[in-house]
Short mmCIF file of C-alpha atoms and ligand atoms in Angstrom, two decimals:
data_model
loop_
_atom_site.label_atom_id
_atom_site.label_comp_id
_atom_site.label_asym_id
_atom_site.label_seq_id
_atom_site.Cartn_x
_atom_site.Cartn_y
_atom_site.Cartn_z
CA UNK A 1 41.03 -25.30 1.64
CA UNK A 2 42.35 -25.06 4.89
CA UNK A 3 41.78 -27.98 7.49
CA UNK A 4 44.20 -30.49 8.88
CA UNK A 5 43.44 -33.35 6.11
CA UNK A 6 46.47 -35.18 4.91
CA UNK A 7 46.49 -33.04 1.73
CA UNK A 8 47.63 -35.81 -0.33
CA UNK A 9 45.58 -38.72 0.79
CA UNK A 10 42.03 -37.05 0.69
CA UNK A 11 40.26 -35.16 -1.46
CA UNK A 12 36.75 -32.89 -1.82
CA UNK A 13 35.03 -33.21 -5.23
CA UNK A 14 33.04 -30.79 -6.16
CA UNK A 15 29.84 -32.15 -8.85
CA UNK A 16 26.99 -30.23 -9.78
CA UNK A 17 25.38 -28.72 -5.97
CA UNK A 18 26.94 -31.54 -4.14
CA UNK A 19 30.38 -32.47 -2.78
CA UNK A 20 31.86 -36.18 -1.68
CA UNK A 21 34.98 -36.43 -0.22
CA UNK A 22 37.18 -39.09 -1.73
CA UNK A 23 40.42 -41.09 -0.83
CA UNK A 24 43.43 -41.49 -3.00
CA UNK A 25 42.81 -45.62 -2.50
CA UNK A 26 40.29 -45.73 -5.17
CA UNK A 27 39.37 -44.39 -8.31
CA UNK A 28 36.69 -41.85 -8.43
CA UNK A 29 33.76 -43.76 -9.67
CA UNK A 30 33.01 -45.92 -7.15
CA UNK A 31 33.51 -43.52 -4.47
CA UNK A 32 30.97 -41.54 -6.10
CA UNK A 33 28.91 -44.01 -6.85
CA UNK A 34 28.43 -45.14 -3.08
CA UNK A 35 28.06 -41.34 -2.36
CA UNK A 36 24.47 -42.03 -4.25
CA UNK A 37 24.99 -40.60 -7.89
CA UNK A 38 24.33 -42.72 -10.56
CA UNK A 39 26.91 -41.91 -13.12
CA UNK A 40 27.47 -43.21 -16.75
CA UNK A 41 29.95 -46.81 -16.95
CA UNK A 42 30.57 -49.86 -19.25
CA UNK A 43 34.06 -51.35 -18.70
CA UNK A 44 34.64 -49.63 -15.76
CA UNK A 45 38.65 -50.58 -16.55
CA UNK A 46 39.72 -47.38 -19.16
CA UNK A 47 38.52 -48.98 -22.59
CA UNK A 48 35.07 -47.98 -23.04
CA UNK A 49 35.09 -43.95 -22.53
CA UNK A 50 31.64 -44.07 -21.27
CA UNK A 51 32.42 -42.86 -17.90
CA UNK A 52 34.15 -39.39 -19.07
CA UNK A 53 33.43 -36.63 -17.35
CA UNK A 54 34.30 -32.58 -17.42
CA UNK A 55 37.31 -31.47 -14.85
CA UNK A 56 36.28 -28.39 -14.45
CA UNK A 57 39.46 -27.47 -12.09
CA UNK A 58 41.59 -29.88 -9.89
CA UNK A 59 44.28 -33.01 -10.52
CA UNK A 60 43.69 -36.33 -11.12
CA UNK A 61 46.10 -38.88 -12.07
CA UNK A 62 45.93 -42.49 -13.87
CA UNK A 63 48.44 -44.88 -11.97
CA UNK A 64 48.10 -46.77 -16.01
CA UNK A 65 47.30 -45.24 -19.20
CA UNK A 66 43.96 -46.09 -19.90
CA UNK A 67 43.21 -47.61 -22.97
CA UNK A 68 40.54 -45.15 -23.96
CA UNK A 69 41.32 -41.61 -25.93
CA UNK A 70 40.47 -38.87 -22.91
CA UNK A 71 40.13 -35.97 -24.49
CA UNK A 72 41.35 -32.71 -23.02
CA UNK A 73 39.48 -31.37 -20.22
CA UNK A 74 37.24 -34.81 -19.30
CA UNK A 75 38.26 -37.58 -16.86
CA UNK A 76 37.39 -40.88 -17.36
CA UNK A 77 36.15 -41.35 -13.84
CA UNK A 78 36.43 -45.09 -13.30
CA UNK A 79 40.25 -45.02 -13.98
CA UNK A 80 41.31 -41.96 -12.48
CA UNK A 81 42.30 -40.89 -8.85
CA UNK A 82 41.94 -37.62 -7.20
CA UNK A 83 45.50 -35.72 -6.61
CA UNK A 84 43.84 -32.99 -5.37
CA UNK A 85 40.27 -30.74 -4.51
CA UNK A 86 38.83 -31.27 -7.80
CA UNK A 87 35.61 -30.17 -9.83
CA UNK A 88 33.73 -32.26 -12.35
CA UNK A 89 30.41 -31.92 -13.99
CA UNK A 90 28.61 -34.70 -16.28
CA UNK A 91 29.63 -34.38 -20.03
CA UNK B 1 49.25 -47.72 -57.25
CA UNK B 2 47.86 -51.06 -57.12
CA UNK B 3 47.91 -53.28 -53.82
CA UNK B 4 50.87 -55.39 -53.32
CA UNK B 5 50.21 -58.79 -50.63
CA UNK B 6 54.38 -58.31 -49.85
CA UNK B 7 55.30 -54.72 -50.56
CA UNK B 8 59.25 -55.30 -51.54
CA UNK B 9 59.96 -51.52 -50.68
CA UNK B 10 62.59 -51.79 -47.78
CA UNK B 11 61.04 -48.35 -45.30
CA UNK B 12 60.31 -47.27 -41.82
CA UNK B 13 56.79 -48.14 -40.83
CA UNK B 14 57.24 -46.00 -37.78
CA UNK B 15 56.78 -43.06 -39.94
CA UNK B 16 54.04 -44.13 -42.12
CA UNK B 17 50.49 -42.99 -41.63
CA UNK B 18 47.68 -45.63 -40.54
CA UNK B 19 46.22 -45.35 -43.85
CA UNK B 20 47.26 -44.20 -47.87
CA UNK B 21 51.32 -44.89 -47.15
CA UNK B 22 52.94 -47.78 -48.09
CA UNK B 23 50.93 -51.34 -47.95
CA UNK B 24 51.85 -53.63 -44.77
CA UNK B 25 54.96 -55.70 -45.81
CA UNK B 26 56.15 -57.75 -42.93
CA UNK B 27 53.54 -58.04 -39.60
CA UNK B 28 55.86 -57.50 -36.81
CA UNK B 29 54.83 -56.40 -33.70
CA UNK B 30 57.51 -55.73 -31.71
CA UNK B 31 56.79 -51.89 -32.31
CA UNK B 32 54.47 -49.95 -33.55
CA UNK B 33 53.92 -46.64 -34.10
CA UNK B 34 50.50 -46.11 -32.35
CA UNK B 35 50.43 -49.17 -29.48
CA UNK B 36 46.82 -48.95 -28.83
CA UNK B 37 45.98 -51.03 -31.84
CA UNK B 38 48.50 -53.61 -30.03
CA UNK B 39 46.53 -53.49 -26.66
CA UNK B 40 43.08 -53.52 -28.52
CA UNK B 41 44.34 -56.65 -30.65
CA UNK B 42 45.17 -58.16 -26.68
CA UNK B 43 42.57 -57.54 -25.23
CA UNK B 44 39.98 -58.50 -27.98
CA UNK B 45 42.05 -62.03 -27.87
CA UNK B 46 41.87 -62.11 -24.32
CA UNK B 47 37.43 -61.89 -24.75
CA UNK B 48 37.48 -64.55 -27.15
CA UNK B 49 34.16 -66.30 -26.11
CA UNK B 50 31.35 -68.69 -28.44
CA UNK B 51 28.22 -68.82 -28.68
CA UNK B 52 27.28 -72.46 -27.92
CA UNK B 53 28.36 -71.96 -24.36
CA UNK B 54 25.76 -70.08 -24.03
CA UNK B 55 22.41 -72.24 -23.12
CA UNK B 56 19.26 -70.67 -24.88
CA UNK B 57 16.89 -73.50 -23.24
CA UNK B 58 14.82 -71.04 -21.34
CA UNK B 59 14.60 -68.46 -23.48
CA UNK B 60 12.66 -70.24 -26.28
CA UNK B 61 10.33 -71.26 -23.67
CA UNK B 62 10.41 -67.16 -22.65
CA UNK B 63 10.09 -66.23 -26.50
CA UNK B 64 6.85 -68.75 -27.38
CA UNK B 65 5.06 -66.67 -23.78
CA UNK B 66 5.93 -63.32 -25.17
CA UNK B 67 2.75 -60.76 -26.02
CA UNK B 68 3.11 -61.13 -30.03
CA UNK B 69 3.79 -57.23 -30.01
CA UNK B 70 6.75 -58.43 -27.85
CA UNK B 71 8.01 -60.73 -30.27
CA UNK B 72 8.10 -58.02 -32.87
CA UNK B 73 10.36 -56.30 -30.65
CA UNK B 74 12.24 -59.02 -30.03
CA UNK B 75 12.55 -60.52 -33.44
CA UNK B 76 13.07 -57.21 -35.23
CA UNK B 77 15.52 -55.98 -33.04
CA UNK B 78 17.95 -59.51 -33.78
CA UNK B 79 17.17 -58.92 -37.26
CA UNK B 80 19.00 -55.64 -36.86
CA UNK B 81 21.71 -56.87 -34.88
CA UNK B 82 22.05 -59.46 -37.65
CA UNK B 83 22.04 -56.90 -40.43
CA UNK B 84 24.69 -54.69 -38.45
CA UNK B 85 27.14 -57.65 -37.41
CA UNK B 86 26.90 -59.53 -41.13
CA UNK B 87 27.81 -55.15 -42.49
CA UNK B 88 30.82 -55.61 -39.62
CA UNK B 89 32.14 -59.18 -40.19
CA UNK B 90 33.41 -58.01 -43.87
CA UNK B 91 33.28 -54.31 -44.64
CA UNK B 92 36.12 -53.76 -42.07
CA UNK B 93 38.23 -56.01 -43.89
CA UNK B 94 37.06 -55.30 -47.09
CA UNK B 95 37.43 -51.43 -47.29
CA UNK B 96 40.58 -50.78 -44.78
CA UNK B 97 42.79 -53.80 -45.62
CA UNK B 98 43.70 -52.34 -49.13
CA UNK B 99 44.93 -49.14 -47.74
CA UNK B 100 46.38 -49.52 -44.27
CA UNK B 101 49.80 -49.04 -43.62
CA UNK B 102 50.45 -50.35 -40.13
CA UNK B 103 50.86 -53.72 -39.28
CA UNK B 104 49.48 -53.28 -35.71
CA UNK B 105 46.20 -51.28 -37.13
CA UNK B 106 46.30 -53.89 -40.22
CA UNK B 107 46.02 -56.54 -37.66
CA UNK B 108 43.77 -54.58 -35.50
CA UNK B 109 40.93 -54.61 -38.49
CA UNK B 110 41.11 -58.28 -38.64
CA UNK B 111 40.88 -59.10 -35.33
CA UNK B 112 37.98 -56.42 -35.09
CA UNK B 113 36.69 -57.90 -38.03
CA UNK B 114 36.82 -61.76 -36.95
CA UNK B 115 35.30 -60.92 -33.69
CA UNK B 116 32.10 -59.89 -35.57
CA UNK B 117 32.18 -62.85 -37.19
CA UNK B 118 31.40 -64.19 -33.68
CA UNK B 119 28.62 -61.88 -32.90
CA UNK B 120 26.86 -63.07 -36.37
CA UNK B 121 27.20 -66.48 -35.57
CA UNK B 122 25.35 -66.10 -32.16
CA UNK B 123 22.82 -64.72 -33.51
CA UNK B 124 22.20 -68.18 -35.48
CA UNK B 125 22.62 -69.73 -32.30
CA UNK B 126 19.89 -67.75 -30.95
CA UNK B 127 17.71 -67.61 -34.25
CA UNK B 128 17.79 -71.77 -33.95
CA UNK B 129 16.94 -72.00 -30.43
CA UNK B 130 13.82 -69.32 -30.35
CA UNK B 131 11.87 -70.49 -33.87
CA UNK B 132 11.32 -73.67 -35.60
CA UNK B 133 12.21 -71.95 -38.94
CA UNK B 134 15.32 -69.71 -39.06
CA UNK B 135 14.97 -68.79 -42.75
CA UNK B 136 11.71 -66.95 -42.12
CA UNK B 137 14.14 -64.77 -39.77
CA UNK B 138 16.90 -64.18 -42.23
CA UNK B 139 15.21 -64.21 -45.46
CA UNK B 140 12.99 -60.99 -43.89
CA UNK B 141 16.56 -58.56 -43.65
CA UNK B 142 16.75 -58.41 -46.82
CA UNK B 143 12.97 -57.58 -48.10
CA UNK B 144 11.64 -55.92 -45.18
CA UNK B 145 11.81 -52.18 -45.50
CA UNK B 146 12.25 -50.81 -42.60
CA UNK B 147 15.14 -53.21 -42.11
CA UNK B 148 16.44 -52.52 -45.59
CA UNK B 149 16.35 -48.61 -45.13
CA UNK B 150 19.01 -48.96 -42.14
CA UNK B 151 20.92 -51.19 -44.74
CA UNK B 152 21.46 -48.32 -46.92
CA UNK B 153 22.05 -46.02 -44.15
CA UNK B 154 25.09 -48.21 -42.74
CA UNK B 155 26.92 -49.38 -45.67
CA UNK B 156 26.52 -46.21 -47.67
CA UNK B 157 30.14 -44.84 -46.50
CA UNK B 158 31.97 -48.20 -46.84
CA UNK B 159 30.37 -48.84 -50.18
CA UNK B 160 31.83 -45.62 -51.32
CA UNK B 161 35.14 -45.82 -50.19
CA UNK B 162 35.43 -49.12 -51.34
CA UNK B 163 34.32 -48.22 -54.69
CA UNK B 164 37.25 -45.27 -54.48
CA UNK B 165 40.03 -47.53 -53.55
CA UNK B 166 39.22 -49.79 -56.19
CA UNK B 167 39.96 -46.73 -58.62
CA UNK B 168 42.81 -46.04 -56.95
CA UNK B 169 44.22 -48.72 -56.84
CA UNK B 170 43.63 -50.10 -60.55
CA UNK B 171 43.63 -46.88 -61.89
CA UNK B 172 45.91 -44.66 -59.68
CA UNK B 173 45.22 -40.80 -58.93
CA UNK B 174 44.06 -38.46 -61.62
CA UNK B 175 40.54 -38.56 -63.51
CA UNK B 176 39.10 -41.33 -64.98
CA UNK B 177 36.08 -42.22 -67.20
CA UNK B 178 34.37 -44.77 -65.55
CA UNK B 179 31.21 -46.58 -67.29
CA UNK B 180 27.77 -45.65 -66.31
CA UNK B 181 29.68 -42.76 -63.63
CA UNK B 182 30.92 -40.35 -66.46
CA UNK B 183 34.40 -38.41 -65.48
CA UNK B 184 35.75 -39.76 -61.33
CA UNK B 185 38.45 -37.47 -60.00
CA UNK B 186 40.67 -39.40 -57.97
CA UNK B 187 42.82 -37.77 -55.61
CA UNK B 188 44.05 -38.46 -52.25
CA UNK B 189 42.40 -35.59 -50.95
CA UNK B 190 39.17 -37.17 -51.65
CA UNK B 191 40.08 -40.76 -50.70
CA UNK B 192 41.16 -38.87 -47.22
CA UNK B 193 37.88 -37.20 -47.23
CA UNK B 194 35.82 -40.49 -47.69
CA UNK B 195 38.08 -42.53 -45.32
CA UNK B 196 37.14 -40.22 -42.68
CA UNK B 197 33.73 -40.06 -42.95
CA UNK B 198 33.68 -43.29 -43.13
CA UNK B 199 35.32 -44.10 -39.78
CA UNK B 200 32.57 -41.63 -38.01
CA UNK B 201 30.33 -43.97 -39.78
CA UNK B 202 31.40 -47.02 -38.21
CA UNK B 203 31.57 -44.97 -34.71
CA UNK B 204 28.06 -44.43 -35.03
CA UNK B 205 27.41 -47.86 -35.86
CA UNK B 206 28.70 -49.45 -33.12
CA UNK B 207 28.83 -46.97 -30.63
CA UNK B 208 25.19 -45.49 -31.00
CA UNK B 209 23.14 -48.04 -33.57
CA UNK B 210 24.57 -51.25 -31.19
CA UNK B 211 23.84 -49.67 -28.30
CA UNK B 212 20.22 -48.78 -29.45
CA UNK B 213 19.69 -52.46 -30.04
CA UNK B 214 21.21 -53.66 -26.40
CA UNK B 215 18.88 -51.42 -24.53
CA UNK B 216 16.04 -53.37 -25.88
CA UNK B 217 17.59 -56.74 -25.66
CA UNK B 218 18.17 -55.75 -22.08
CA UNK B 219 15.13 -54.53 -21.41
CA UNK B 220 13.67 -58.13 -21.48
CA UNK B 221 15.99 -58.99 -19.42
CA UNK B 222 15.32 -56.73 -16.95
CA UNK B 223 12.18 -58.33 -16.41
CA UNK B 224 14.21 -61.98 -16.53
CA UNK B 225 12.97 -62.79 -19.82
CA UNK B 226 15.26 -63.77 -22.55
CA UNK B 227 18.45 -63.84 -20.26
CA UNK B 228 20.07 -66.20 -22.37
CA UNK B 229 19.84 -63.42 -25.25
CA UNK B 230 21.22 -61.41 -22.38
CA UNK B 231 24.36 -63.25 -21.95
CA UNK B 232 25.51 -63.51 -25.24
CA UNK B 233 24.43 -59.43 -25.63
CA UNK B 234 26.21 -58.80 -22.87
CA UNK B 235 29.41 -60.68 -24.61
CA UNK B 236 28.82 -58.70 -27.51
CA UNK B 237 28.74 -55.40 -26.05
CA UNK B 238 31.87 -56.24 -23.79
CA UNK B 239 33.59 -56.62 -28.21
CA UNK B 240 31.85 -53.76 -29.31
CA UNK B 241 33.30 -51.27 -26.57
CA UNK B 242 36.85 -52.03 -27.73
CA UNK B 243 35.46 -51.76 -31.37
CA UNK B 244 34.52 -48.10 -30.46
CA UNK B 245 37.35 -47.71 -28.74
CA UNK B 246 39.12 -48.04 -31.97
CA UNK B 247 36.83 -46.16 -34.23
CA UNK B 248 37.21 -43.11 -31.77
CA UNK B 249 41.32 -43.67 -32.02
CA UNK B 250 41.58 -43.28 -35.60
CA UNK B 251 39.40 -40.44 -35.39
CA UNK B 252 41.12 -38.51 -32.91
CA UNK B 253 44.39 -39.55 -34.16
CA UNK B 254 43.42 -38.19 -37.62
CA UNK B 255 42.10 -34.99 -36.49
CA UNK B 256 45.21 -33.99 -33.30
CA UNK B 257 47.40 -34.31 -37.41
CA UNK B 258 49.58 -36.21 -35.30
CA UNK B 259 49.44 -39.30 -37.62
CA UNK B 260 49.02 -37.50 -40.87
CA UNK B 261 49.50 -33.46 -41.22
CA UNK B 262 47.05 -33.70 -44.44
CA UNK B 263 44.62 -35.84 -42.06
CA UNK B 264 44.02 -32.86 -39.51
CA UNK B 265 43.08 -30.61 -42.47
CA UNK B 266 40.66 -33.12 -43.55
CA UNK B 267 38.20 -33.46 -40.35
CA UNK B 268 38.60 -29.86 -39.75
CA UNK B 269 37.25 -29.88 -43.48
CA UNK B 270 34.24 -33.05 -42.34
CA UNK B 271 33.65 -31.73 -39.09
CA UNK B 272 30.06 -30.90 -40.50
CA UNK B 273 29.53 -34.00 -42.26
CA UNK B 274 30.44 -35.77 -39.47
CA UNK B 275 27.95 -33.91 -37.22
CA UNK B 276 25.42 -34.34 -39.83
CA UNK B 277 25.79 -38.19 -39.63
CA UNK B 278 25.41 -38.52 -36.21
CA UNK B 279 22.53 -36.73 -36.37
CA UNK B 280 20.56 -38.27 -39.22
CA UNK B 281 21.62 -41.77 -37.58
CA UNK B 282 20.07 -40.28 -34.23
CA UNK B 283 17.17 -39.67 -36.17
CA UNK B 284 17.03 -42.83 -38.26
CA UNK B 285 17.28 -44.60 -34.93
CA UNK B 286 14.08 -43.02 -33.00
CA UNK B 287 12.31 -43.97 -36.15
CA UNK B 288 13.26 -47.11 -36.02
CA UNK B 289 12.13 -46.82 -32.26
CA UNK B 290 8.65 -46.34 -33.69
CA UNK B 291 8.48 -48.80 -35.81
CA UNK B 292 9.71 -51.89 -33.10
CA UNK B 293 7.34 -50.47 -30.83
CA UNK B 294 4.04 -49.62 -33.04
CA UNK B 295 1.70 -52.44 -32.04
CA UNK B 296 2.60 -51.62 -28.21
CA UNK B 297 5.43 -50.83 -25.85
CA UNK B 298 7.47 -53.35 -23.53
CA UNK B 299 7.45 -52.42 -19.52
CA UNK B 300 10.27 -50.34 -18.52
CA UNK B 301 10.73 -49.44 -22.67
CA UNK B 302 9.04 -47.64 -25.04
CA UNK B 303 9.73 -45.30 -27.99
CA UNK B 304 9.73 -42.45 -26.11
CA UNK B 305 12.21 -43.53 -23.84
CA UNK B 306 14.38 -45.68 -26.51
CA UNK B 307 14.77 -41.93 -28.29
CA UNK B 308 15.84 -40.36 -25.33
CA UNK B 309 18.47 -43.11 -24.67
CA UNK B 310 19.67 -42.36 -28.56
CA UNK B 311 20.04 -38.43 -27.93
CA UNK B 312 21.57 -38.90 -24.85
CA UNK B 313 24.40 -42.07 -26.49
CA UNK B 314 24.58 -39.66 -29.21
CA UNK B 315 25.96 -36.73 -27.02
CA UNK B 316 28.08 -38.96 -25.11
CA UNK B 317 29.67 -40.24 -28.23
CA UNK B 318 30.19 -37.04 -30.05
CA UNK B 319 31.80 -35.76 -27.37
CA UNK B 320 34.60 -38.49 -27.07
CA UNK B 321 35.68 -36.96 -30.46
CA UNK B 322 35.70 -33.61 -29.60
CA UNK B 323 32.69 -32.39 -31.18
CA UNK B 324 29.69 -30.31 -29.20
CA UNK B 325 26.76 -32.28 -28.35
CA UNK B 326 23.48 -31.75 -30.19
CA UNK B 327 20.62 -32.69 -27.65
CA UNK B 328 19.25 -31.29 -24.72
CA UNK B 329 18.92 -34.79 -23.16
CA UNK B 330 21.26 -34.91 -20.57
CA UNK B 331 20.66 -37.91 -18.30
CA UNK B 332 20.20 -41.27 -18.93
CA UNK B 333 16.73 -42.31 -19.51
CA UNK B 334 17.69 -45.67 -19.06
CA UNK B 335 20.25 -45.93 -16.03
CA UNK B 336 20.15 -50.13 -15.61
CA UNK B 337 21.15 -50.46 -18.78
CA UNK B 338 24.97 -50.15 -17.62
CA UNK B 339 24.40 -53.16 -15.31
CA UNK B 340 23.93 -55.02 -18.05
CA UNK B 341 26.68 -53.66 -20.32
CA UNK B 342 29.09 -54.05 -17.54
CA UNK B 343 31.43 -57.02 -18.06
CA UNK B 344 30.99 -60.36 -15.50
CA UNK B 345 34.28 -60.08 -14.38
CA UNK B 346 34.19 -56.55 -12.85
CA UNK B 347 32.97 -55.18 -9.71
CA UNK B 348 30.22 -53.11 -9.28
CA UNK B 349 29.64 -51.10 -5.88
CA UNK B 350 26.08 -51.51 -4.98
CA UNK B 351 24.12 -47.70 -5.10
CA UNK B 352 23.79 -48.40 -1.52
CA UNK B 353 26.03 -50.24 0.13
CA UNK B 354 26.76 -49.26 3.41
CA UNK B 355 30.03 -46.93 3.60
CA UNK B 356 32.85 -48.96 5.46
CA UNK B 357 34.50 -45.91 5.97
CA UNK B 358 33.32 -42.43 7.76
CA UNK B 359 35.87 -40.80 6.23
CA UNK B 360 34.35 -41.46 2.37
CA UNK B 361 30.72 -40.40 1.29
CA UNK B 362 29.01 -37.55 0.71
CA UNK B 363 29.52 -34.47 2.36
CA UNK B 364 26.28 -32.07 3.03
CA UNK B 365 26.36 -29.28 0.84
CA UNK B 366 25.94 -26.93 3.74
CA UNK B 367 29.14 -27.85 5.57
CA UNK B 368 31.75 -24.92 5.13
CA UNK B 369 35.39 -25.12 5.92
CA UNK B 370 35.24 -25.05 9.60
CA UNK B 371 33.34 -27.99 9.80
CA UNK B 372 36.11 -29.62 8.76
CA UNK B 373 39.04 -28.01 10.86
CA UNK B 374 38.33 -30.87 13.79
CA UNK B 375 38.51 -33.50 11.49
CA UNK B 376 41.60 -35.45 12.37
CA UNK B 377 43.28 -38.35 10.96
S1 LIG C 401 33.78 -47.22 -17.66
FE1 LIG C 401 34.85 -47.75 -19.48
S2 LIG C 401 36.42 -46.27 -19.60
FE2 LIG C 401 35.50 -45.93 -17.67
FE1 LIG C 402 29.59 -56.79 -33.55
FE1 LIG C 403 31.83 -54.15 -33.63
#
């Protein structure tokens, strides 16, 4: 994508038809969240793997290792920050 | 190769497996070989909560204005809870202690194990405070059939494995004539085999069956009835998240091989029995739906939805151990539920709170690139 976006400070997440851009403050869930979807939580702190969703394409990172198993190709959205455009779809 | 208390073998317990090495000589945790059993030990310590400070005051009052239909619900569901928490408090202990090699996992199972300890004894708490007699509540899991059938249903894997060790370790590997069983092959191979299956067990048991049961303990306190039942749930499910949390580790570790080579042969070799039990359990679980909601349904809950909320748990949890999901429900039938599971102590941003920032929110689906190309920070 070309625009003049600090390309490390704000992202475009792509989920199902819609898109929400998100910051690199916070993790993805909320942001999402207050974009209107209703998505899947418990913990909300990296235990509970409830809130694992598919990457489809794009980078995330977790600033700690969460303590739940995140199996390859799913993020566990309430722990995880956007690094870059990304993709996800519901499990 | 029968169970020593203080193994005298000097080894490396960085290279045993988690189960069917050597038993646990000395507990040290200064290392360990896989550290989430260390964190999960932590942080179940750190949730250490009990029952009594929860007040039940209201919620006896609540229980003696419920529809009798409602009480059904509400008694038969507790009656569960009791049956699945009394299965927890011991079998964990009972069947993984005598072949663990670990001390952080060995540890792990008896925090795990303690905790439900806690979770039976609220349900006494609760049992006191609702009904004059508490027997009439207890004495029921054990007679009533429907309550009975999930009895068999949960224990079947532990009782089996249990049985298996106990070969093992009086008998050691090889075949053995065993009264009223005829000729038992012993070999690690099948020990593995049962081991694993009965991990997915457990997973389904606290990960699916538990969360069956909060949804309708919720559900009456969605409409703020029972909300000291609520609180003590809540507590509960706050545990049993970490308790899944572990179940799914062992799992995964087992089948990635990177714990035990042998192990990653053996799930590839279950992966249809374990599919198979999450789907009879699925199954066993919208019957059960029937059965707490035959003389009527609650508002906001019914056995139609309660079904769709298994299907839909069930997916979710399959997937977090790499296997395909096997319903076509795909949303949550019961979205407030994870209001309730949330813990107290974490934030929650509102559905609609207002945006404090233009720059975060949703974009229109129609916008292309250019609309963007003015946007400067
Ligand atoms: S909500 Fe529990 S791991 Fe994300
Ligand atoms: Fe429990
Ligand atoms: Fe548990």
């Amino acid at each position: 994508m070309t625009s003049t976006f600090k390309e490390d400070s704000l992202h475009r997440v792509k989920i199902g038809a819609k898109e929400v851009l998100v910051t690199e403050e916070e993790p993805l869930l909320p942001q999402l969240e207050r974009s209107g979807l209703v998505l899947e939580y418990q913990c909300r702190e990296g235990y509970c793997s409830s809130c694992a969703l598919k990457l489809v394409w794009g980078k995330v990172y977790y600033p700690e290792e969460p303590m739940a198993w995140v199996q390859g190709g799913h993020v566990l959205s309430c722990c995880a920050y956007a690094k870059s455009d990304i993709e996800i779809a519901s499990l | 190769m029968s169970y020593s208390t203080f193994n005298r073998k000097q080894f490396d317990s960085l290279q045993e497996p988690m189960f069917f090495g050597e038993n646990v000589n000395v507990a040290r945790y200064d290392q360990q070989k896989h550290p989430i059993f260390e964190k999960l030990i932590e942080k179940q310590l750190s949730f250490f909560w009990r029952p009594e400070e929860v007040d039940l005051s209201t919620d006896r009052k609540d229980y003696l204005k419920l529809e009798p239909h409602e009480q059904h619900i509400f008694l038969s569901n507790l009656k569960y809870q009791t049956l699945l928490d009394s299965v927890q408090g011991r079998s964990p202990n009972v069947a993984l202690l005598p072949i663990v090699s670990l001390p952080e996992l060995e540890t792990w199972i008896e925090t795990w194990s303690f905790s439900e300890t806690i979770h039976s004894r609220s349900y006494t708490h609760i049992i006191r405070n609702i009904v004059n007699d508490p027997s009439k509540v207890f004495d029921d899991i054990v007679v009533n059939e429907e309550i009975t059938k999930r009895a068999d249903s949960v224990s079947r894997y532990y009782d089996e494995l249990i049985e298996k060790v106990s070969l093992y370790n009086t008998l050691g590997l090889g075949k053995h004539h065993v009264p009223g069983k005829g000729e038992v092959d012993v070999t690690l191979r099948s020990l593995k085999r049962t081991l694993y299956l009965t991990i997915a067990s457990v997973n389904v048991l606290e990960a699916i069956r538990f969360y069956v049961s909060f949804a309708c303990s919720f559900a009456f306190a969605e409409r703020t009835l029972m909300e000291g039942n609520a609180k003590i749930i809540k507590l509960i499910a706050r545990d049993e998240a970490l308790h899944l949390n572990g179940t799914q580790h062992m799992l995964n570790l087992m089948a990635s091989g990177r714990d035990d080579p042998e192990m990653a042969e053996v799930a590839q070799e279950c992966r249809d029995d374990v599919i198979r039990i999450f789907v009879e359990a699925a199954q066993q679980e919208r019957d059960w739906a029937s059965y707490l909601f035959k003389d009527g349904s609650m508002i906001g809950l019914n056995a139609q939805i309660l079904s769709q909320y298994v299907e839909y748990i069930t997916n979710i949890r399959m997937q977090a151990i790499g296997l395909e999901p096997q319903f076509a429900t795909k949303n949550n039938p019961i979205p407030w539920i994870n209001a309730w599971l949330v813990s107290d102590n974490v934030q929650v941003a509102p559905q609609e709170a207002e945006i404090s920032s233009y720059l975060v929110g949703q974009i229109d689906n129609d916008l292309d690139e250019a609309d963007f190309d003015d946007f400067d920070l």
